[in-house]
Amino acid sequence: MSLRLLTWNVKFLPKYAKMVLKPFGPTAWWETGGRASDEVRAERCLKAMLAGDWDVIALQELFEEGIRAKYRAAFEAAGYTTTPALGNDVLHEDSGLFVASRIPMHWFRFVEYAAKWGQDALSDKGIGVFCLDTSTIWGPERHSLYLFPTHLQSDDRHYAVRLLQLDQLRSVIHATLARVPDLDAVSAIACGDFNVRAEQPVLGVPGAAVATSEYAALQELLGRPRDVFREAHPAAPGFTWDGKINAMTRDNDNDQKRLDYIFAFDFVPQPLREAQTAALGRLDCSAVAMEPFLGSERHLSDHFGVSASFAPRP
């Protein structure tokens, strides 16, 4: 039996944030020109996610508390367990991370990133750490899935901040899995909006692309996990941010890039390259897709989602 996972940046900022982000004012980005309000868009997003029938849904930028409360109620009514606000101190917004799971949760916790910059520092961006009881679908021989949803620093100028965050993500994954006595019986996945551009075009060669230096650094820091979308679709662009077709992006942004990922770990990422690797229970990925979530008139977020179906390798 497969476990179906969706990750998606839904772009529900706090209402006050729209007063400080360009274009200034209560009607920002998608709400101009007759576009749907957040409340209407939230209903459409929820309907699309419930119709997709995913087992685990990991969202980013679910900051708006009223919408999060509605989502918790709706998902729980549909048989999911949901998370409260993750990372919510007095001075900052929470992390914007939200998980709904029909797979029972053994436990979960949240780790805030130590490095952050600019507007991103106004929220508690970080890492969710979830232990899911997969014995309910995969049998007792595969008893746990460790899930690490996250959302990294935005903006291409903040490469160094993201590297520090990736190093902390690696440390959290390593420390979590190092305490597990039977690694063959568990699997691990990281997912979310990494804000790392995966590929860049090759000048003079239409349609060709190569990995960016930041993506290569990500792979090195995290111990070379499997990028399941690229593994399944070697030549597809897979853009999760597409300013050329997605009217939810800024009007002057025509950039196209893959920023959102699902990574499957075959080994525990190590703090030192020379360290002995420790194998995890490998997951086979039977289906991977970019989810554009096109509403009746416009896409439902400025990011597209990524979904994947997993089962343990026999």
PDB file of C-alpha atoms in Angstrom:
ATOM      1  CA  MET A   1       0.000   0.000   0.000  1.00  0.00           C
ATOM      2  CA  SER A   2       1.343   3.429  -0.948  1.00  0.00           C
ATOM      3  CA  LEU A   3       1.555   6.499   1.254  1.00  0.00           C
ATOM      4  CA  ARG A   4       0.570   9.604  -0.722  1.00  0.00           C
ATOM      5  CA  LEU A   5       2.283  12.858   0.285  1.00  0.00           C
ATOM      6  CA  LEU A   6       1.663  16.440  -0.820  1.00  0.00           C
ATOM      7  CA  THR A   7       3.814  19.480  -0.058  1.00  0.00           C
ATOM      8  CA  TRP A   8       2.551  22.963  -0.998  1.00  0.00           C
ATOM      9  CA  ASN A   9       3.295  26.619  -0.206  1.00  0.00           C
ATOM     10  CA  VAL A  10      -0.230  28.076   0.003  1.00  0.00           C
ATOM     11  CA  LYS A  11       0.747  31.745   0.561  1.00  0.00           C
ATOM     12  CA  PHE A  12      -1.643  32.753   3.342  1.00  0.00           C
ATOM     13  CA  LEU A  13       0.217  35.673   4.893  1.00  0.00           C
ATOM     14  CA  PRO A  14      -1.026  37.445   8.035  1.00  0.00           C
ATOM     15  CA  LYS A  15      -3.355  40.285   7.088  1.00  0.00           C
ATOM     16  CA  TYR A  16      -1.027  42.935   8.509  1.00  0.00           C
ATOM     17  CA  ALA A  17       1.874  41.653   6.367  1.00  0.00           C
ATOM     18  CA  LYS A  18       0.141  42.970   3.269  1.00  0.00           C
ATOM     19  CA  MET A  19       0.540  46.490   4.642  1.00  0.00           C
ATOM     20  CA  VAL A  20       4.341  46.198   4.544  1.00  0.00           C
ATOM     21  CA  LEU A  21       4.903  44.134   1.375  1.00  0.00           C
ATOM     22  CA  LYS A  22       4.744  45.591  -2.115  1.00  0.00           C
ATOM     23  CA  PRO A  23       2.246  46.423  -3.487  1.00  0.00           C
ATOM     24  CA  PHE A  24       1.252  48.065  -0.205  1.00  0.00           C
ATOM     25  CA  GLY A  25      -2.322  47.889   1.023  1.00  0.00           C
ATOM     26  CA  PRO A  26      -4.915  45.390   2.187  1.00  0.00           C
ATOM     27  CA  THR A  27      -5.488  44.107  -1.361  1.00  0.00           C
ATOM     28  CA  ALA A  28      -2.110  42.716  -2.369  1.00  0.00           C
ATOM     29  CA  TRP A  29      -0.901  40.549  -5.270  1.00  0.00           C
ATOM     30  CA  TRP A  30      -3.702  38.062  -5.987  1.00  0.00           C
ATOM     31  CA  GLU A  31      -6.499  40.241  -4.607  1.00  0.00           C
ATOM     32  CA  THR A  32      -6.062  42.998  -7.183  1.00  0.00           C
ATOM     33  CA  GLY A  33      -7.872  43.115 -10.491  1.00  0.00           C
ATOM     34  CA  GLY A  34     -10.880  41.158  -9.257  1.00  0.00           C
ATOM     35  CA  ARG A  35      -8.885  38.197  -7.939  1.00  0.00           C
ATOM     36  CA  ALA A  36     -10.371  36.098  -5.149  1.00  0.00           C
ATOM     37  CA  SER A  37      -9.881  37.118  -1.515  1.00  0.00           C
ATOM     38  CA  ASP A  38      -7.852  34.908   0.802  1.00  0.00           C
ATOM     39  CA  GLU A  39     -11.046  33.578   2.374  1.00  0.00           C
ATOM     40  CA  VAL A  40     -12.458  32.471  -0.988  1.00  0.00           C
ATOM     41  CA  ARG A  41      -9.098  31.120  -2.108  1.00  0.00           C
ATOM     42  CA  ALA A  42      -8.713  29.196   1.157  1.00  0.00           C
ATOM     43  CA  GLU A  43     -11.972  27.365   0.514  1.00  0.00           C
ATOM     44  CA  ARG A  44     -10.853  26.481  -3.008  1.00  0.00           C
ATOM     45  CA  CYS A  45      -7.467  25.253  -1.766  1.00  0.00           C
ATOM     46  CA  LEU A  46      -9.103  23.126   0.922  1.00  0.00           C
ATOM     47  CA  LYS A  47     -11.537  21.596  -1.557  1.00  0.00           C
ATOM     48  CA  ALA A  48      -8.679  20.726  -3.920  1.00  0.00           C
ATOM     49  CA  MET A  49      -6.613  19.103  -1.156  1.00  0.00           C
ATOM     50  CA  LEU A  50      -9.490  17.028   0.188  1.00  0.00           C
ATOM     51  CA  ALA A  51     -10.381  15.928  -3.341  1.00  0.00           C
ATOM     52  CA  GLY A  52      -6.784  14.778  -3.843  1.00  0.00           C
ATOM     53  CA  ASP A  53      -7.153  12.262  -1.008  1.00  0.00           C
ATOM     54  CA  TRP A  54      -3.523  12.514   0.162  1.00  0.00           C
ATOM     55  CA  ASP A  55      -2.471  10.639   3.294  1.00  0.00           C
ATOM     56  CA  VAL A  56      -0.084  13.356   4.497  1.00  0.00           C
ATOM     57  CA  ILE A  57      -0.271  17.040   3.578  1.00  0.00           C
ATOM     58  CA  ALA A  58       2.576  19.421   4.493  1.00  0.00           C
ATOM     59  CA  LEU A  59       1.830  23.116   3.936  1.00  0.00           C
ATOM     60  CA  GLN A  60       4.017  26.194   4.128  1.00  0.00           C
ATOM     61  CA  GLU A  61       2.982  29.843   4.685  1.00  0.00           C
ATOM     62  CA  LEU A  62      -0.253  28.981   6.478  1.00  0.00           C
ATOM     63  CA  PHE A  63       0.230  32.035   8.690  1.00  0.00           C
ATOM     64  CA  GLU A  64      -3.333  33.365   8.768  1.00  0.00           C
ATOM     65  CA  GLU A  65      -4.747  32.042  12.039  1.00  0.00           C
ATOM     66  CA  GLY A  66      -8.404  32.112  11.040  1.00  0.00           C
ATOM     67  CA  ILE A  67      -7.721  30.053   7.933  1.00  0.00           C
ATOM     68  CA  ARG A  68      -5.533  27.633   9.880  1.00  0.00           C
ATOM     69  CA  ALA A  69      -8.355  27.093  12.399  1.00  0.00           C
ATOM     70  CA  LYS A  70     -10.798  26.341   9.567  1.00  0.00           C
ATOM     71  CA  TYR A  71      -8.311  23.954   7.984  1.00  0.00           C
ATOM     72  CA  ARG A  72      -7.759  22.089  11.252  1.00  0.00           C
ATOM     73  CA  ALA A  73     -11.488  21.626  11.741  1.00  0.00           C
ATOM     74  CA  ALA A  74     -12.080  20.509   8.140  1.00  0.00           C
ATOM     75  CA  PHE A  75      -9.148  18.091   8.006  1.00  0.00           C
ATOM     76  CA  GLU A  76      -9.969  16.581  11.387  1.00  0.00           C
ATOM     77  CA  ALA A  77     -13.581  16.087  10.277  1.00  0.00           C
ATOM     78  CA  ALA A  78     -12.136  14.188   7.283  1.00  0.00           C
ATOM     79  CA  GLY A  79     -10.114  11.855   9.525  1.00  0.00           C
ATOM     80  CA  TYR A  80      -6.763  13.662   9.680  1.00  0.00           C
ATOM     81  CA  THR A  81      -4.654  14.570  12.703  1.00  0.00           C
ATOM     82  CA  THR A  82      -3.432  18.174  12.441  1.00  0.00           C
ATOM     83  CA  THR A  83      -0.832  20.418  14.027  1.00  0.00           C
ATOM     84  CA  PRO A  84      -1.314  23.680  15.912  1.00  0.00           C
ATOM     85  CA  ALA A  85       0.903  26.664  15.110  1.00  0.00           C
ATOM     86  CA  LEU A  86       4.507  25.475  15.074  1.00  0.00           C
ATOM     87  CA  GLY A  87       6.929  27.999  16.557  1.00  0.00           C
ATOM     88  CA  ASN A  88       4.851  30.832  17.981  1.00  0.00           C
ATOM     89  CA  ASP A  89       6.738  33.079  20.368  1.00  0.00           C
ATOM     90  CA  VAL A  90       5.547  36.483  21.568  1.00  0.00           C
ATOM     91  CA  LEU A  91       7.601  38.611  19.184  1.00  0.00           C
ATOM     92  CA  HIS A  92       7.309  36.724  15.897  1.00  0.00           C
ATOM     93  CA  GLU A  93       4.830  35.005  13.617  1.00  0.00           C
ATOM     94  CA  ASP A  94       4.809  31.223  13.779  1.00  0.00           C
ATOM     95  CA  SER A  95       6.632  29.144  11.177  1.00  0.00           C
ATOM     96  CA  GLY A  96       3.698  28.919   8.761  1.00  0.00           C
ATOM     97  CA  LEU A  97       4.194  25.126   8.710  1.00  0.00           C
ATOM     98  CA  PHE A  98       1.125  22.900   8.974  1.00  0.00           C
ATOM     99  CA  VAL A  99       0.756  19.133   8.680  1.00  0.00           C
ATOM    100  CA  ALA A 100      -2.411  17.073   8.303  1.00  0.00           C
ATOM    101  CA  SER A 101      -1.946  13.293   8.444  1.00  0.00           C
ATOM    102  CA  ARG A 102      -4.216  10.277   8.222  1.00  0.00           C
ATOM    103  CA  ILE A 103      -1.195   8.206   9.295  1.00  0.00           C
ATOM    104  CA  PRO A 104      -1.071   8.179  13.130  1.00  0.00           C
ATOM    105  CA  MET A 105       1.574  10.412  14.685  1.00  0.00           C
ATOM    106  CA  HIS A 106       3.782   8.910  17.400  1.00  0.00           C
ATOM    107  CA  TRP A 107       5.018  12.426  18.221  1.00  0.00           C
ATOM    108  CA  PHE A 108       6.122  15.700  16.653  1.00  0.00           C
ATOM    109  CA  ARG A 109       8.217  18.706  17.590  1.00  0.00           C
ATOM    110  CA  PHE A 110       9.495  21.920  16.032  1.00  0.00           C
ATOM    111  CA  VAL A 111      13.024  23.342  15.714  1.00  0.00           C
ATOM    112  CA  GLU A 112      13.461  27.006  14.796  1.00  0.00           C
ATOM    113  CA  TYR A 113      16.254  28.031  12.443  1.00  0.00           C
ATOM    114  CA  ALA A 114      19.044  29.945  14.167  1.00  0.00           C
ATOM    115  CA  ALA A 115      19.967  31.817  10.964  1.00  0.00           C
ATOM    116  CA  LYS A 116      17.433  34.128   9.297  1.00  0.00           C
ATOM    117  CA  TRP A 117      17.401  37.540   7.672  1.00  0.00           C
ATOM    118  CA  GLY A 118      15.161  40.481   6.719  1.00  0.00           C
ATOM    119  CA  GLN A 119      11.424  39.975   6.446  1.00  0.00           C
ATOM    120  CA  ASP A 120      11.839  36.236   6.935  1.00  0.00           C
ATOM    121  CA  ALA A 121      13.197  36.929  10.418  1.00  0.00           C
ATOM    122  CA  LEU A 122       9.751  38.217  11.434  1.00  0.00           C
ATOM    123  CA  SER A 123       8.527  34.619  11.495  1.00  0.00           C
ATOM    124  CA  ASP A 124       9.828  31.510  13.246  1.00  0.00           C
ATOM    125  CA  LYS A 125      10.904  29.612  10.164  1.00  0.00           C
ATOM    126  CA  GLY A 126      12.187  26.178  10.996  1.00  0.00           C
ATOM    127  CA  ILE A 127      11.853  22.404  10.779  1.00  0.00           C
ATOM    128  CA  GLY A 128       8.973  20.157  11.744  1.00  0.00           C
ATOM    129  CA  VAL A 129      10.066  16.762  13.063  1.00  0.00           C
ATOM    130  CA  PHE A 130       7.359  14.095  12.802  1.00  0.00           C
ATOM    131  CA  CYS A 131       7.399  10.402  13.617  1.00  0.00           C
ATOM    132  CA  LEU A 132       4.518   8.686  11.816  1.00  0.00           C
ATOM    133  CA  ASP A 133       3.292   5.170  12.614  1.00  0.00           C
ATOM    134  CA  THR A 134       3.504   3.502   9.207  1.00  0.00           C
ATOM    135  CA  SER A 135       2.897   0.044  10.663  1.00  0.00           C
ATOM    136  CA  THR A 136      -0.772   0.829  10.023  1.00  0.00           C
ATOM    137  CA  ILE A 137      -0.185   0.704   6.241  1.00  0.00           C
ATOM    138  CA  TRP A 138       3.192  -1.021   5.747  1.00  0.00           C
ATOM    139  CA  GLY A 139       3.110  -3.614   8.522  1.00  0.00           C
ATOM    140  CA  PRO A 140       5.205  -3.875  11.712  1.00  0.00           C
ATOM    141  CA  GLU A 141       8.420  -4.574   9.802  1.00  0.00           C
ATOM    142  CA  ARG A 142       8.301  -0.922   8.615  1.00  0.00           C
ATOM    143  CA  HIS A 143       7.040   0.833  11.689  1.00  0.00           C
ATOM    144  CA  SER A 144       7.978   4.524  11.332  1.00  0.00           C
ATOM    145  CA  LEU A 145       8.383   7.307   8.811  1.00  0.00           C
ATOM    146  CA  TYR A 146      10.335  10.355   9.945  1.00  0.00           C
ATOM    147  CA  LEU A 147       9.057  13.429   8.123  1.00  0.00           C
ATOM    148  CA  PHE A 148      10.910  16.764   8.115  1.00  0.00           C
ATOM    149  CA  PRO A 149       8.768  19.523   6.522  1.00  0.00           C
ATOM    150  CA  THR A 150      10.490  22.896   6.274  1.00  0.00           C
ATOM    151  CA  HIS A 151      10.545  26.353   4.685  1.00  0.00           C
ATOM    152  CA  LEU A 152      13.901  28.045   4.087  1.00  0.00           C
ATOM    153  CA  GLN A 153      14.966  31.675   3.758  1.00  0.00           C
ATOM    154  CA  SER A 154      13.675  33.380   0.620  1.00  0.00           C
ATOM    155  CA  ASP A 155      15.411  35.647  -1.922  1.00  0.00           C
ATOM    156  CA  ASP A 156      18.331  34.693  -4.180  1.00  0.00           C
ATOM    157  CA  ARG A 157      20.565  37.197  -2.334  1.00  0.00           C
ATOM    158  CA  HIS A 158      20.417  35.158   0.889  1.00  0.00           C
ATOM    159  CA  TYR A 159      22.302  32.097  -0.306  1.00  0.00           C
ATOM    160  CA  ALA A 160      24.563  32.109   2.783  1.00  0.00           C
ATOM    161  CA  VAL A 161      21.594  32.100   5.174  1.00  0.00           C
ATOM    162  CA  ARG A 162      20.054  29.127   3.409  1.00  0.00           C
ATOM    163  CA  LEU A 163      23.341  27.216   3.626  1.00  0.00           C
ATOM    164  CA  LEU A 164      23.356  27.724   7.398  1.00  0.00           C
ATOM    165  CA  GLN A 165      19.751  26.569   7.550  1.00  0.00           C
ATOM    166  CA  LEU A 166      20.522  23.501   5.440  1.00  0.00           C
ATOM    167  CA  ASP A 167      23.399  22.678   7.768  1.00  0.00           C
ATOM    168  CA  GLN A 168      21.003  22.903  10.728  1.00  0.00           C
ATOM    169  CA  LEU A 169      18.445  20.761   8.878  1.00  0.00           C
ATOM    170  CA  ARG A 170      21.135  18.125   8.324  1.00  0.00           C
ATOM    171  CA  SER A 171      22.034  18.278  12.043  1.00  0.00           C
ATOM    172  CA  VAL A 172      18.395  17.870  13.110  1.00  0.00           C
ATOM    173  CA  ILE A 173      17.838  14.901  10.787  1.00  0.00           C
ATOM    174  CA  HIS A 174      21.092  13.277  11.920  1.00  0.00           C
ATOM    175  CA  ALA A 175      20.393  13.806  15.631  1.00  0.00           C
ATOM    176  CA  THR A 176      16.823  12.497  15.270  1.00  0.00           C
ATOM    177  CA  LEU A 177      17.763   9.346  13.380  1.00  0.00           C
ATOM    178  CA  ALA A 178      20.919   8.664  15.411  1.00  0.00           C
ATOM    179  CA  ARG A 179      18.676   7.806  18.367  1.00  0.00           C
ATOM    180  CA  VAL A 180      16.740   5.164  16.399  1.00  0.00           C
ATOM    181  CA  PRO A 181      17.908   1.621  17.317  1.00  0.00           C
ATOM    182  CA  ASP A 182      16.606  -0.196  14.218  1.00  0.00           C
ATOM    183  CA  LEU A 183      17.268   1.974  11.165  1.00  0.00           C
ATOM    184  CA  ASP A 184      16.249  -0.753   8.716  1.00  0.00           C
ATOM    185  CA  ALA A 185      12.681  -0.432  10.000  1.00  0.00           C
ATOM    186  CA  VAL A 186      12.352   3.313   9.454  1.00  0.00           C
ATOM    187  CA  SER A 187      12.391   5.694   6.509  1.00  0.00           C
ATOM    188  CA  ALA A 188      12.918   9.439   6.234  1.00  0.00           C
ATOM    189  CA  ILE A 189      11.608  12.200   3.969  1.00  0.00           C
ATOM    190  CA  ALA A 190      12.215  15.961   3.911  1.00  0.00           C
ATOM    191  CA  CYS A 191       9.863  18.220   1.992  1.00  0.00           C
ATOM    192  CA  GLY A 192       8.778  21.806   1.556  1.00  0.00           C
ATOM    193  CA  ASP A 193       9.716  25.126   0.001  1.00  0.00           C
ATOM    194  CA  PHE A 194      13.519  25.166   0.099  1.00  0.00           C
ATOM    195  CA  ASN A 195      13.821  28.394  -1.933  1.00  0.00           C
ATOM    196  CA  VAL A 196      16.807  26.774  -3.689  1.00  0.00           C
ATOM    197  CA  ARG A 197      16.729  26.994  -7.480  1.00  0.00           C
ATOM    198  CA  ALA A 198      17.359  23.477  -8.774  1.00  0.00           C
ATOM    199  CA  GLU A 199      18.530  24.100 -12.332  1.00  0.00           C
ATOM    200  CA  GLN A 200      19.624  26.920 -14.577  1.00  0.00           C
ATOM    201  CA  PRO A 201      19.422  27.049 -18.389  1.00  0.00           C
ATOM    202  CA  VAL A 202      22.453  26.427 -20.569  1.00  0.00           C
ATOM    203  CA  LEU A 203      23.123  29.440 -22.774  1.00  0.00           C
ATOM    204  CA  GLY A 204      22.907  28.605 -26.446  1.00  0.00           C
ATOM    205  CA  VAL A 205      21.325  25.179 -25.879  1.00  0.00           C
ATOM    206  CA  PRO A 206      17.524  25.527 -25.899  1.00  0.00           C
ATOM    207  CA  GLY A 207      15.798  23.304 -23.363  1.00  0.00           C
ATOM    208  CA  ALA A 208      19.022  22.247 -21.641  1.00  0.00           C
ATOM    209  CA  ALA A 209      19.614  22.878 -17.928  1.00  0.00           C
ATOM    210  CA  VAL A 210      22.241  22.036 -15.321  1.00  0.00           C
ATOM    211  CA  ALA A 211      22.120  21.938 -11.539  1.00  0.00           C
ATOM    212  CA  THR A 212      22.878  25.212  -9.786  1.00  0.00           C
ATOM    213  CA  SER A 213      25.791  25.481  -7.370  1.00  0.00           C
ATOM    214  CA  GLU A 214      23.346  26.014  -4.495  1.00  0.00           C
ATOM    215  CA  TYR A 215      21.417  22.856  -5.357  1.00  0.00           C
ATOM    216  CA  ALA A 216      24.719  20.952  -5.462  1.00  0.00           C
ATOM    217  CA  ALA A 217      25.560  22.370  -2.021  1.00  0.00           C
ATOM    218  CA  LEU A 218      22.128  21.310  -0.739  1.00  0.00           C
ATOM    219  CA  GLN A 219      22.726  17.762  -1.957  1.00  0.00           C
ATOM    220  CA  GLU A 220      26.167  17.661  -0.369  1.00  0.00           C
ATOM    221  CA  LEU A 221      24.980  19.037   2.984  1.00  0.00           C
ATOM    222  CA  LEU A 222      22.029  16.658   3.236  1.00  0.00           C
ATOM    223  CA  GLY A 223      23.992  13.556   2.312  1.00  0.00           C
ATOM    224  CA  ARG A 224      22.688  13.274  -1.267  1.00  0.00           C
ATOM    225  CA  PRO A 225      19.040  12.385  -0.691  1.00  0.00           C
ATOM    226  CA  ARG A 226      16.935  11.345  -3.677  1.00  0.00           C
ATOM    227  CA  ASP A 227      15.125  14.225  -5.362  1.00  0.00           C
ATOM    228  CA  VAL A 228      12.130  12.082  -6.267  1.00  0.00           C
ATOM    229  CA  PHE A 229      10.672  14.469  -8.861  1.00  0.00           C
ATOM    230  CA  ARG A 230      13.913  14.685 -10.821  1.00  0.00           C
ATOM    231  CA  GLU A 231      14.434  10.942 -10.397  1.00  0.00           C
ATOM    232  CA  ALA A 232      11.038  10.247 -11.990  1.00  0.00           C
ATOM    233  CA  HIS A 233      11.185  13.050 -14.582  1.00  0.00           C
ATOM    234  CA  PRO A 234      14.809  13.497 -15.723  1.00  0.00           C
ATOM    235  CA  ALA A 235      14.012  15.999 -18.478  1.00  0.00           C
ATOM    236  CA  ALA A 236      10.850  17.783 -17.258  1.00  0.00           C
ATOM    237  CA  PRO A 237      11.290  21.377 -16.064  1.00  0.00           C
ATOM    238  CA  GLY A 238       9.081  20.798 -13.008  1.00  0.00           C
ATOM    239  CA  PHE A 239       8.837  24.510 -12.253  1.00  0.00           C
ATOM    240  CA  THR A 240       7.035  25.117  -8.955  1.00  0.00           C
ATOM    241  CA  TRP A 241       7.352  28.880  -9.443  1.00  0.00           C
ATOM    242  CA  ASP A 242       6.319  29.914 -12.946  1.00  0.00           C
ATOM    243  CA  GLY A 243       5.840  33.617 -13.480  1.00  0.00           C
ATOM    244  CA  LYS A 244       5.073  33.095 -17.157  1.00  0.00           C
ATOM    245  CA  ILE A 245       1.839  31.205 -16.597  1.00  0.00           C
ATOM    246  CA  ASN A 246       0.887  31.741 -12.946  1.00  0.00           C
ATOM    247  CA  ALA A 247      -1.070  34.974 -12.477  1.00  0.00           C
ATOM    248  CA  MET A 248      -0.651  34.666  -8.694  1.00  0.00           C
ATOM    249  CA  THR A 249       2.981  35.781  -8.992  1.00  0.00           C
ATOM    250  CA  ARG A 250       3.975  39.449  -9.192  1.00  0.00           C
ATOM    251  CA  ASP A 251       3.114  41.023 -12.532  1.00  0.00           C
ATOM    252  CA  ASN A 252       6.756  41.835 -13.319  1.00  0.00           C
ATOM    253  CA  ASP A 253       8.106  38.398 -12.367  1.00  0.00           C
ATOM    254  CA  ASN A 254       8.551  36.051 -15.335  1.00  0.00           C
ATOM    255  CA  ASP A 255      11.032  33.779 -13.621  1.00  0.00           C
ATOM    256  CA  GLN A 256      10.666  30.004 -13.835  1.00  0.00           C
ATOM    257  CA  LYS A 257      12.307  27.815 -11.218  1.00  0.00           C
ATOM    258  CA  ARG A 258      11.966  24.636  -9.192  1.00  0.00           C
ATOM    259  CA  LEU A 259      12.019  25.554  -5.495  1.00  0.00           C
ATOM    260  CA  ASP A 260       9.788  22.952  -3.818  1.00  0.00           C
ATOM    261  CA  TYR A 261      10.965  19.399  -3.195  1.00  0.00           C
ATOM    262  CA  ILE A 262      10.351  15.982  -1.749  1.00  0.00           C
ATOM    263  CA  PHE A 263      13.613  14.275  -0.760  1.00  0.00           C
ATOM    264  CA  ALA A 264      13.815  10.600   0.256  1.00  0.00           C
ATOM    265  CA  PHE A 265      16.804   9.548   2.378  1.00  0.00           C
ATOM    266  CA  ASP A 266      18.503   6.190   1.803  1.00  0.00           C
ATOM    267  CA  PHE A 267      21.141   7.016   4.432  1.00  0.00           C
ATOM    268  CA  VAL A 268      21.349   9.105   7.599  1.00  0.00           C
ATOM    269  CA  PRO A 269      23.074  12.406   6.697  1.00  0.00           C
ATOM    270  CA  GLN A 270      26.393  12.601   8.545  1.00  0.00           C
ATOM    271  CA  PRO A 271      28.105  15.643  10.097  1.00  0.00           C
ATOM    272  CA  LEU A 272      31.393  14.711   8.411  1.00  0.00           C
ATOM    273  CA  ARG A 273      31.864  13.476   4.854  1.00  0.00           C
ATOM    274  CA  GLU A 274      34.298  10.814   6.068  1.00  0.00           C
ATOM    275  CA  ALA A 275      31.839   9.389   8.622  1.00  0.00           C
ATOM    276  CA  GLN A 276      30.467   5.885   8.144  1.00  0.00           C
ATOM    277  CA  THR A 277      27.022   6.016   6.540  1.00  0.00           C
ATOM    278  CA  ALA A 278      24.029   4.319   8.154  1.00  0.00           C
ATOM    279  CA  ALA A 279      21.400   2.860   5.818  1.00  0.00           C
ATOM    280  CA  LEU A 280      17.688   3.513   6.283  1.00  0.00           C
ATOM    281  CA  GLY A 281      14.731   1.542   5.000  1.00  0.00           C
ATOM    282  CA  ARG A 282      14.606   2.533   1.335  1.00  0.00           C
ATOM    283  CA  LEU A 283      11.370   3.825  -0.143  1.00  0.00           C
ATOM    284  CA  ASP A 284      10.278   3.199  -3.711  1.00  0.00           C
ATOM    285  CA  CYS A 285       8.459   6.127  -5.285  1.00  0.00           C
ATOM    286  CA  SER A 286       5.769   4.961  -7.701  1.00  0.00           C
ATOM    287  CA  ALA A 287       4.387   8.335  -8.790  1.00  0.00           C
ATOM    288  CA  VAL A 288       5.600  11.936  -8.566  1.00  0.00           C
ATOM    289  CA  ALA A 289       3.851  15.005  -9.946  1.00  0.00           C
ATOM    290  CA  MET A 290       3.948  18.767  -9.927  1.00  0.00           C
ATOM    291  CA  GLU A 291       0.484  19.928  -8.801  1.00  0.00           C
ATOM    292  CA  PRO A 292      -0.466  23.265 -10.421  1.00  0.00           C
ATOM    293  CA  PHE A 293      -3.777  23.579  -8.519  1.00  0.00           C
ATOM    294  CA  LEU A 294      -5.519  25.587 -11.170  1.00  0.00           C
ATOM    295  CA  GLY A 295      -8.774  27.077  -9.917  1.00  0.00           C
ATOM    296  CA  SER A 296     -11.698  28.106 -12.095  1.00  0.00           C
ATOM    297  CA  GLU A 297      -9.799  31.180 -13.319  1.00  0.00           C
ATOM    298  CA  ARG A 298      -6.343  31.309 -11.717  1.00  0.00           C
ATOM    299  CA  HIS A 299      -3.840  29.132  -9.942  1.00  0.00           C
ATOM    300  CA  LEU A 300      -4.601  28.878  -6.235  1.00  0.00           C
ATOM    301  CA  SER A 301      -1.142  29.900  -4.996  1.00  0.00           C
ATOM    302  CA  ASP A 302       2.019  31.492  -6.344  1.00  0.00           C
ATOM    303  CA  HIS A 303       3.738  28.118  -5.823  1.00  0.00           C
ATOM    304  CA  PHE A 304       2.711  24.811  -7.340  1.00  0.00           C
ATOM    305  CA  GLY A 305       2.647  21.757  -5.104  1.00  0.00           C
ATOM    306  CA  VAL A 306       4.613  18.520  -5.387  1.00  0.00           C
ATOM    307  CA  SER A 307       3.088  15.100  -4.654  1.00  0.00           C
ATOM    308  CA  ALA A 308       4.570  11.619  -4.423  1.00  0.00           C
ATOM    309  CA  SER A 309       3.485   8.079  -3.598  1.00  0.00           C
ATOM    310  CA  PHE A 310       5.808   5.886  -1.503  1.00  0.00           C
ATOM    311  CA  ALA A 311       6.024   2.256  -0.457  1.00  0.00           C
ATOM    312  CA  PRO A 312       8.892   0.392   1.222  1.00  0.00           C
ATOM    313  CA  ARG A 313      11.186  -1.578  -1.019  1.00  0.00           C
ATOM    314  CA  PRO A 314      10.588  -5.310  -0.445  1.00  0.00           C
TER     315      PRO A 314
END
